[in-house]
């Protein structure tokens, strides 16, 4: 009956809205709701939370038998905070990285401006001698600096305009709080503001340094040395040291993300992902609302898929590994405890463990004889057994999930699967035969999750994918297949955020490394140019070219070591902060910092070699 304006739901969570009709079968049935409201004027979020806590406490007191999850809490937060909270750490990490890259670039620019200022001593002295006040000289130099930074910023916006779409195409789904990301007027305004600010801040030191020239002394200079170079040398060296320190922090951050990525790749998911395809369907609605209808549908589908050439084994499950599934409370039959613990609940066909190559640790797996009417059974994960049965043998024990369905006997234990992603703790899981899943269990699962066909084949080919799609479409033409992916693709999707962050931060750190190398090269090259006469005299007096070479390289090495030391100390001081941005698989250790430091030192020495070679090739007479 209506169409909402573009961008109404920036998260693109929903594309269709229906009236809320809580109930067994109406739209909106279920237990998970998000509540949104607009505050009255003068009311703060803190006041709203205080009132909500009071209401909730009163409700719990009035309903002592009501069941509440252990994490139940009433807390309102601003819409923007709620929108950004899941991705805030990742975006903050990128913002900090870009800021550090900007500082490195600005330090380079300031160092170049200082070097340029050293060669303009006579020019500024002439201006001062002709009556230019110090303020006017500073304004002129600041204008040049700001113009330089502003043009660079505008060029950056132009480059971003063309590269942002490509970057967005690489971005994993759900990484950004909004999909409408583009270079617009706000981005241009912020960039212009940043360019002006950095131009003023980083152009100030060279301008002030140059404006302090002593006119008489400047005219005495013979063009080969300047007093400005002596004054600004320390500042230029400090800027290069700062560049190296910032670069080390960026490289350490990139190292953490790469560490996380490599460790996630090495995580054992608990199954064999090679040559496994998954196809998903949404089976909500009355047509598949009972266990009998679902199992008839699955049996026909499994028979059709087994006939495809090259297919070795097929199964169905309501949630594949590395993706969240249905979490349920269960009770121990042998005790009087109620709502004992929370676990993940899965239904699966008998061939599920065989299809995924999951090892049965104890007892047996699911079997074809586990049908409706036969004794109700379940197979649990190792974590389930370890967490809830500790030193007891769980085999033969009974639990209940849906109380009306009666007790379920534990008949087997299987190896842990990474059911909720590759990082974080492994949840306790119970697997029940799909043929024994009750109507209530089927409806509850299908309300929140799609069902999955799992196919193991001799080889995955485009023809196999086409045949699977055709057979499932022939099973029910009205039932669309939402996606067909290999299990390796599902694994890559589970690592998508870490992969993207590692790629992006490594790219930023590489740019920072190049800038730091350019800064060291520029400083050493300028130093060599300033010391041309000195080197010529040394060579004329008998100094070896090797000694000259080492003295120049040593200068670059000392700058790098100073920056590395400061950066390493800062990295260890900020260890917890840096580690908070990555999955807890990665840690800052001496080995990581040492590897990064070694890389920086090698790059610094390489950047010093070219100016050093130029120094040793000097003709003493010409110098």
Coordinates of N, CA and C in Angstrom, one line a residue, residues 411-558:
X411 N 22.7 -40.2 22.4 CA 23.2 -41.4 21.9 C 24.6 -41.3 21.3
X412 N 25.1 -40.1 21.2 CA 26.4 -39.9 20.6 C 27.1 -38.6 20.8
X413 N 28.4 -38.5 20.7 CA 29.1 -37.2 20.8 C 30.0 -37.1 19.5
X414 N 29.9 -35.9 18.9 CA 30.7 -35.6 17.7 C 31.7 -34.5 18.0
X415 N 32.7 -34.5 17.1 CA 33.7 -33.4 17.3 C 33.1 -32.0 17.1
X416 N 33.6 -31.1 17.9 CA 33.1 -29.7 17.8 C 33.2 -29.1 16.5
X417 N 32.2 -28.5 16.0 CA 32.1 -27.7 14.8 C 32.1 -26.2 15.2
X418 N 32.8 -25.4 14.3 CA 32.7 -24.0 14.5 C 31.4 -23.5 14.0
X419 N 30.4 -23.6 14.9 CA 29.0 -23.3 14.5 C 28.7 -21.8 14.5
X420 N 29.5 -21.0 15.2 CA 29.1 -19.5 15.2 C 30.3 -18.7 14.7
X421 N 31.0 -19.1 13.7 CA 32.1 -18.4 13.2 C 33.4 -19.0 13.6
X422 N 34.5 -18.5 13.0 CA 35.8 -19.1 13.3 C 36.5 -18.6 14.5
X423 N 36.0 -17.4 15.0 CA 36.6 -16.8 16.2 C 35.6 -17.0 17.4
X424 N 36.1 -16.7 18.6 CA 35.3 -16.8 19.8 C 35.1 -18.2 20.3
X425 N 34.4 -18.3 21.4 CA 34.3 -19.7 22.0 C 33.4 -20.6 21.1
X426 N 33.6 -21.9 21.2 CA 32.8 -22.9 20.5 C 31.5 -23.1 21.4
X427 N 30.3 -23.0 20.8 CA 29.1 -23.2 21.6 C 28.8 -24.6 21.9
X428 N 28.1 -25.0 22.9 CA 27.6 -26.3 23.0 C 26.4 -26.5 22.1
X429 N 26.4 -27.7 21.4 CA 25.4 -27.9 20.3 C 24.8 -29.3 20.5
X430 N 23.5 -29.4 20.2 CA 22.8 -30.7 20.1 C 22.2 -30.8 18.7
X431 N 22.3 -32.0 18.2 CA 21.8 -32.3 16.8 C 20.7 -33.3 17.0
X432 N 19.5 -33.1 16.4 CA 18.4 -34.0 16.5 C 18.1 -34.4 15.1
X433 N 17.6 -35.7 14.9 CA 17.1 -36.1 13.5 C 16.0 -35.2 13.1
X434 N 16.0 -34.8 11.8 CA 15.0 -33.9 11.3 C 13.6 -34.6 11.4
X435 N 13.7 -35.9 11.2 CA 12.4 -36.7 11.2 C 11.7 -36.7 12.6
X436 N 12.5 -36.4 13.6 CA 11.9 -36.4 15.0 C 11.7 -35.0 15.5
X437 N 12.0 -34.0 14.7 CA 11.7 -32.6 15.1 C 10.2 -32.3 15.1
X438 N 9.7 -31.8 16.2 CA 8.3 -31.6 16.3 C 7.8 -30.4 15.4
X439 N 6.5 -30.2 15.3 CA 6.0 -29.1 14.5 C 6.4 -27.8 15.1
X440 N 6.4 -27.7 16.5 CA 6.8 -26.5 17.1 C 8.2 -26.2 16.9
X441 N 9.1 -27.2 16.9 CA 10.5 -27.0 16.7 C 10.8 -26.5 15.3
X442 N 10.1 -27.2 14.3 CA 10.2 -26.8 12.9 C 9.8 -25.3 12.7
X443 N 8.6 -25.0 13.2 CA 8.2 -23.6 13.0 C 9.1 -22.6 13.6
X444 N 9.6 -22.9 14.8 CA 10.5 -22.0 15.5 C 11.7 -21.8 14.7
X445 N 12.3 -22.9 14.3 CA 13.6 -22.8 13.5 C 13.4 -22.0 12.2
X446 N 12.3 -22.3 11.5 CA 12.1 -21.7 10.2 C 11.7 -20.2 10.3
X447 N 11.2 -19.8 11.5 CA 10.9 -18.4 11.6 C 12.1 -17.5 11.5
X448 N 13.2 -18.1 12.0 CA 14.4 -17.2 12.1 C 15.5 -17.6 11.1
X449 N 15.5 -18.9 10.7 CA 16.7 -19.4 9.9 C 16.2 -20.1 8.7
X450 N 17.0 -20.1 7.6 CA 16.8 -20.8 6.4 C 17.3 -22.3 6.6
X451 N 16.7 -23.1 5.8 CA 17.3 -24.5 5.7 C 18.3 -24.6 4.7
X452 N 19.2 -25.6 4.8 CA 20.3 -25.8 3.9 C 20.4 -27.2 3.4
X453 N 20.6 -27.3 2.1 CA 21.0 -28.6 1.4 C 22.5 -28.6 1.4
X454 N 23.1 -29.7 1.8 CA 24.5 -29.9 1.8 C 24.9 -31.0 0.9
X455 N 25.7 -30.8 -0.1 CA 26.1 -31.8 -1.1 C 27.6 -32.0 -1.2
X456 N 28.0 -33.2 -1.0 CA 29.5 -33.5 -1.2 C 29.6 -34.2 -2.6
X457 N 30.5 -33.7 -3.4 CA 30.7 -34.3 -4.8 C 32.1 -34.6 -5.0
X458 N 32.4 -35.4 -6.1 CA 33.7 -35.7 -6.4 C 34.5 -34.5 -6.9
X459 N 33.8 -33.5 -7.5 CA 34.4 -32.2 -7.9 C 33.3 -31.2 -8.1
X460 N 33.6 -30.0 -7.8 CA 32.5 -28.9 -7.9 C 32.7 -28.3 -9.3
X461 N 31.7 -28.3 -10.1 CA 31.8 -27.8 -11.4 C 30.6 -26.9 -11.7
X462 N 30.6 -26.0 -12.6 CA 29.4 -25.2 -13.0 C 28.2 -26.1 -13.3
X463 N 28.5 -27.2 -14.0 CA 27.4 -28.1 -14.4 C 26.7 -28.7 -13.2
X464 N 27.5 -29.1 -12.1 CA 27.0 -29.6 -10.9 C 26.1 -28.6 -10.2
X465 N 26.5 -27.3 -10.2 CA 25.7 -26.3 -9.6 C 24.4 -26.1 -10.3
X466 N 24.5 -26.1 -11.6 CA 23.3 -26.0 -12.5 C 22.3 -27.1 -12.2
X467 N 22.8 -28.4 -12.1 CA 21.9 -29.5 -11.9 C 21.3 -29.4 -10.5
X468 N 22.0 -29.0 -9.5 CA 21.4 -28.9 -8.2 C 20.3 -27.9 -8.2
X469 N 20.5 -26.8 -8.8 CA 19.5 -25.7 -8.9 C 18.3 -26.2 -9.7
X470 N 18.5 -27.0 -10.7 CA 17.4 -27.5 -11.5 C 16.5 -28.5 -10.7
X471 N 17.3 -29.4 -10.0 CA 16.5 -30.4 -9.2 C 15.7 -29.8 -8.1
X472 N 16.3 -28.9 -7.4 CA 15.6 -28.2 -6.3 C 14.4 -27.4 -6.8
X473 N 14.6 -26.8 -8.0 CA 13.5 -26.0 -8.6 C 12.4 -27.0 -9.0
X474 N 12.7 -28.1 -9.5 CA 11.7 -29.1 -9.9 C 11.0 -29.7 -8.7
X475 N 11.7 -29.7 -7.6 CA 11.0 -30.2 -6.3 C 9.8 -29.3 -6.0
X476 N 10.0 -28.0 -6.1 CA 8.9 -27.0 -5.8 C 9.2 -25.8 -6.5
X477 N 8.6 -25.5 -7.7 CA 8.9 -24.3 -8.5 C 8.6 -23.0 -7.8
X478 N 7.7 -23.1 -6.7 CA 7.4 -21.8 -6.0 C 8.4 -21.5 -4.9
X479 N 9.3 -22.5 -4.7 CA 10.3 -22.3 -3.6 C 11.6 -21.8 -4.1
X480 N 12.0 -20.6 -4.0 CA 13.3 -20.1 -4.6 C 14.5 -20.6 -3.8
X481 N 15.6 -20.7 -4.5 CA 16.9 -21.0 -3.8 C 17.6 -19.6 -3.6
X482 N 17.8 -19.2 -2.4 CA 18.4 -17.9 -2.1 C 19.8 -17.8 -2.5
X483 N 20.6 -18.9 -2.4 CA 22.0 -18.9 -2.8 C 22.5 -20.3 -2.8
X484 N 23.5 -20.5 -3.7 CA 24.3 -21.7 -3.7 C 25.8 -21.3 -3.6
X485 N 26.4 -21.8 -2.6 CA 27.9 -21.5 -2.3 C 28.6 -22.8 -1.9
X486 N 29.9 -22.8 -2.2 CA 30.7 -23.8 -1.7 C 31.0 -23.6 -0.2
X487 N 31.4 -24.6 0.5 CA 31.7 -24.4 1.9 C 32.9 -23.6 2.1
X488 N 33.8 -23.6 1.1 CA 35.0 -22.8 1.2 C 34.6 -21.3 1.0
X489 N 33.6 -21.0 0.2 CA 33.1 -19.7 0.1 C 32.5 -19.2 1.4
X490 N 31.7 -20.1 2.1 CA 31.2 -19.8 3.4 C 32.2 -19.5 4.4
X491 N 33.3 -20.3 4.3 CA 34.4 -20.0 5.2 C 35.1 -18.7 5.0
X492 N 35.2 -18.3 3.7 CA 35.8 -17.0 3.3 C 34.9 -15.9 3.8
X493 N 33.5 -16.1 3.7 CA 32.6 -15.1 4.2 C 32.7 -14.9 5.7
X494 N 33.0 -16.0 6.4 CA 33.1 -15.9 7.9 C 34.3 -15.1 8.3
X495 N 35.3 -15.1 7.3 CA 36.5 -14.3 7.6 C 36.6 -13.0 6.9
X496 N 35.4 -12.6 6.2 CA 35.4 -11.5 5.3 C 35.9 -10.2 6.0
X497 N 35.4 -9.9 7.2 CA 35.7 -8.7 7.9 C 37.2 -8.6 8.2
X498 N 37.7 -9.7 8.8 CA 39.2 -9.7 9.1 C 40.0 -9.6 7.8
X499 N 39.6 -10.3 6.8 CA 40.4 -10.2 5.5 C 40.4 -8.8 4.9
X500 N 39.2 -8.2 5.0 CA 39.1 -6.8 4.4 C 40.0 -5.8 5.3
X501 N 39.9 -5.9 6.6 CA 40.6 -5.0 7.4 C 42.1 -5.3 7.3
X502 N 42.5 -6.5 7.2 CA 44.0 -6.8 7.0 C 44.5 -6.3 5.7
X503 N 43.7 -6.4 4.6 CA 44.1 -5.9 3.3 C 44.2 -4.4 3.3
X504 N 43.2 -3.8 3.9 CA 43.1 -2.3 3.9 C 44.3 -1.7 4.8
X505 N 44.4 -2.2 6.0 CA 45.5 -1.7 6.9 C 46.9 -2.0 6.3
X506 N 47.0 -3.1 5.7 CA 48.3 -3.5 5.1 C 48.6 -2.5 3.9
X507 N 47.6 -2.1 3.2 CA 47.8 -1.2 2.1 C 48.2 0.2 2.7
X508 N 47.5 0.6 3.7 CA 47.8 1.9 4.4 C 49.2 1.9 5.0
X509 N 49.5 0.8 5.6 CA 50.9 0.7 6.3 C 52.0 0.7 5.2
X510 N 51.7 0.1 4.0 CA 52.7 0.1 2.9 C 52.9 1.5 2.4
X511 N 51.8 2.2 2.3 CA 51.9 3.6 1.8 C 52.7 4.4 2.9
X512 N 52.4 4.2 4.2 CA 53.2 4.8 5.2 C 54.6 4.5 5.2
X513 N 54.9 3.2 4.9 CA 56.3 2.8 4.8 C 57.0 3.5 3.7
X514 N 56.4 3.7 2.5 CA 57.0 4.4 1.4 C 57.2 5.8 1.7
X515 N 56.2 6.4 2.4 CA 56.4 7.9 2.8 C 57.5 8.0 3.8
X516 N 57.6 7.1 4.8 CA 58.7 7.2 5.7 C 60.1 7.0 5.0
X517 N 60.1 6.1 4.1 CA 61.4 5.9 3.3 C 61.7 7.2 2.5
X518 N 60.6 7.8 1.9 CA 60.8 9.0 1.2 C 61.3 10.2 2.1
X519 N 60.8 10.2 3.3 CA 61.3 11.2 4.3 C 62.7 11.0 4.6
X520 N 63.1 9.8 4.9 CA 64.5 9.5 5.2 C 65.4 9.8 4.0
X521 N 65.0 9.4 2.8 CA 65.8 9.7 1.6 C 65.9 11.2 1.4
X522 N 64.8 11.9 1.5 CA 64.8 13.4 1.3 C 65.8 14.1 2.3
X523 N 65.7 13.7 3.6 CA 66.6 14.3 4.6 C 68.1 14.0 4.3
X524 N 68.4 12.7 4.0 CA 69.8 12.3 3.8 C 70.3 13.0 2.5
X525 N 69.4 13.0 1.4 CA 69.9 13.6 0.2 C 70.1 15.1 0.4
X526 N 69.3 15.8 1.1 CA 69.5 17.2 1.4 C 70.7 17.4 2.2
X527 N 70.9 16.5 3.2 CA 72.1 16.7 4.0 C 73.4 16.5 3.2
X528 N 73.4 15.5 2.3 CA 74.5 15.3 1.4 C 74.8 16.5 0.5
X529 N 73.7 17.1 0.0 CA 73.8 18.3 -0.9 C 74.4 19.5 -0.1
X530 N 74.0 19.6 1.2 CA 74.5 20.7 2.0 C 76.0 20.4 2.4
X531 N 76.4 19.2 2.5 CA 77.7 18.8 3.0 C 78.7 18.5 1.8
X532 N 78.3 19.0 0.6 CA 79.2 18.7 -0.6 C 80.6 19.1 -0.4
X533 N 80.8 20.4 0.1 CA 82.2 20.9 0.3 C 82.9 20.2 1.4
X534 N 82.2 19.9 2.4 CA 82.8 19.1 3.5 C 83.3 17.8 3.1
X535 N 82.5 17.0 2.3 CA 82.9 15.7 1.8 C 84.1 15.9 0.8
X536 N 84.1 16.9 0.0 CA 85.2 17.1 -0.9 C 86.5 17.4 -0.2
X537 N 86.4 18.2 0.9 CA 87.6 18.4 1.7 C 88.1 17.1 2.3
X538 N 87.2 16.3 2.9 CA 87.6 15.1 3.5 C 88.3 14.1 2.5
X539 N 87.7 14.0 1.3 CA 88.3 13.2 0.3 C 89.6 13.7 -0.1
X540 N 89.8 15.0 -0.2 CA 91.1 15.6 -0.6 C 92.1 15.4 0.5
X541 N 91.7 15.3 1.8 CA 92.6 15.1 2.9 C 92.9 13.6 3.1
X542 N 92.3 12.7 2.3 CA 92.7 11.3 2.4 C 91.6 10.4 3.0
X543 N 90.4 10.9 3.2 CA 89.3 10.0 3.8 C 88.9 9.0 2.7
X544 N 88.7 7.7 3.1 CA 88.3 6.7 2.1 C 86.8 6.9 1.8
X545 N 86.5 6.4 0.5 CA 85.1 6.6 0.1 C 84.2 5.6 0.9
X546 N 84.7 4.5 1.4 CA 84.0 3.6 2.3 C 83.6 4.3 3.6
X547 N 84.5 5.1 4.1 CA 84.2 5.8 5.4 C 83.1 6.9 5.2
X548 N 83.2 7.6 4.0 CA 82.2 8.6 3.7 C 80.8 7.9 3.6
X549 N 80.8 6.7 2.9 CA 79.6 6.0 2.6 C 79.0 5.6 4.0
X550 N 79.8 5.0 4.9 CA 79.2 4.6 6.2 C 78.7 5.7 7.0
X551 N 79.4 6.9 6.9 CA 78.9 8.0 7.7 C 77.6 8.5 7.3
X552 N 77.3 8.5 6.0 CA 76.0 8.9 5.5 C 74.9 7.8 5.8
X553 N 75.2 6.6 5.6 CA 74.3 5.5 5.9 C 74.0 5.5 7.4
X554 N 75.0 5.7 8.2 CA 74.8 5.8 9.7 C 73.8 6.8 10.1
X555 N 73.8 7.9 9.4 CA 72.9 9.0 9.7 C 71.4 8.5 9.5
X556 N 71.2 7.9 8.4 CA 69.8 7.4 8.2 C 69.5 6.3 9.2
X557 N 70.5 5.4 9.5 CA 70.2 4.3 10.4 C 69.9 4.9 11.8
X558 N 70.6 5.9 12.3 CA 70.3 6.5 13.6 C 68.9 7.1 13.7

